[in-house]
JSON list of C-alpha atoms in Angstrom, two decimals:
[
{"chain": "A", "resi": 1, "resn": "ASN", "atom": "CA", "xyz": [-313.07, -25.96, 0.72]},
{"chain": "A", "resi": 2, "resn": "THR", "atom": "CA", "xyz": [-310.03, -25.94, -1.58]},
{"chain": "A", "resi": 3, "resn": "LEU", "atom": "CA", "xyz": [-310.62, -22.29, -2.52]},
{"chain": "A", "resi": 4, "resn": "PHE", "atom": "CA", "xyz": [-309.85, -21.04, 1.11]},
{"chain": "A", "resi": 5, "resn": "GLN", "atom": "CA", "xyz": [-307.15, -23.62, 1.73]},
{"chain": "A", "resi": 6, "resn": "GLY", "atom": "CA", "xyz": [-307.43, -23.27, 5.47]},
{"chain": "A", "resi": 7, "resn": "GLU", "atom": "CA", "xyz": [-307.99, -19.36, 5.62]},
{"chain": "A", "resi": 8, "resn": "HIS", "atom": "CA", "xyz": [-311.13, -17.88, 6.54]},
{"chain": "A", "resi": 9, "resn": "GLU", "atom": "CA", "xyz": [-311.01, -14.83, 4.42]},
{"chain": "A", "resi": 10, "resn": "ILE", "atom": "CA", "xyz": [-309.86, -14.39, 0.84]},
{"chain": "A", "resi": 11, "resn": "GLY", "atom": "CA", "xyz": [-309.50, -11.33, -1.41]},
{"chain": "A", "resi": 12, "resn": "ILE", "atom": "CA", "xyz": [-311.04, -11.11, -4.86]},
{"chain": "A", "resi": 13, "resn": "GLU", "atom": "CA", "xyz": [-310.44, -8.32, -7.41]},
{"chain": "A", "resi": 14, "resn": "HIS", "atom": "CA", "xyz": [-313.40, -7.76, -9.76]},
{"chain": "A", "resi": 15, "resn": "HIS", "atom": "CA", "xyz": [-313.68, -4.92, -12.33]},
{"chain": "A", "resi": 16, "resn": "GLY", "atom": "CA", "xyz": [-310.97, -2.95, -10.31]},
{"chain": "A", "resi": 17, "resn": "ALA", "atom": "CA", "xyz": [-312.81, -3.31, -6.95]},
{"chain": "A", "resi": 18, "resn": "LEU", "atom": "CA", "xyz": [-311.41, -5.39, -4.20]},
{"chain": "A", "resi": 19, "resn": "TYR", "atom": "CA", "xyz": [-313.96, -7.66, -2.33]},
{"chain": "A", "resi": 20, "resn": "ARG", "atom": "CA", "xyz": [-313.35, -9.70, 0.80]},
{"chain": "A", "resi": 21, "resn": "LEU", "atom": "CA", "xyz": [-314.98, -13.20, 1.00]},
{"chain": "A", "resi": 22, "resn": "LYS", "atom": "CA", "xyz": [-315.12, -14.43, 4.39]},
{"chain": "A", "resi": 23, "resn": "ILE", "atom": "CA", "xyz": [-316.38, -17.73, 6.21]},
{"chain": "A", "resi": 24, "resn": "THR", "atom": "CA", "xyz": [-318.12, -17.28, 9.53]},
{"chain": "A", "resi": 25, "resn": "ARG", "atom": "CA", "xyz": [-317.95, -19.79, 12.31]},
{"chain": "A", "resi": 26, "resn": "GLN", "atom": "CA", "xyz": [-321.39, -21.10, 11.28]},
{"chain": "A", "resi": 27, "resn": "GLY", "atom": "CA", "xyz": [-320.11, -21.84, 7.88]},
{"chain": "A", "resi": 28, "resn": "LYS", "atom": "CA", "xyz": [-321.78, -18.95, 6.06]},
{"chain": "A", "resi": 29, "resn": "LEU", "atom": "CA", "xyz": [-320.23, -16.89, 3.48]},
{"chain": "A", "resi": 30, "resn": "ILE", "atom": "CA", "xyz": [-320.05, -13.11, 3.76]},
{"chain": "A", "resi": 31, "resn": "LEU", "atom": "CA", "xyz": [-319.01, -10.74, 0.86]},
{"chain": "A", "resi": 32, "resn": "ASN", "atom": "CA", "xyz": [-317.69, -7.42, 1.66]},
{"chain": "A", "resi": 33, "resn": "LYS", "atom": "CA", "xyz": [-316.61, -4.67, -0.68]}
]
């Protein structure tokens, strides 16, 4: 996935709130606020 570029976690700012998008070892996506 080119979005993560080898990383397993990225930060996303949305309407002033910071979210963390993480990929688990099983390949699932988890979004944390």
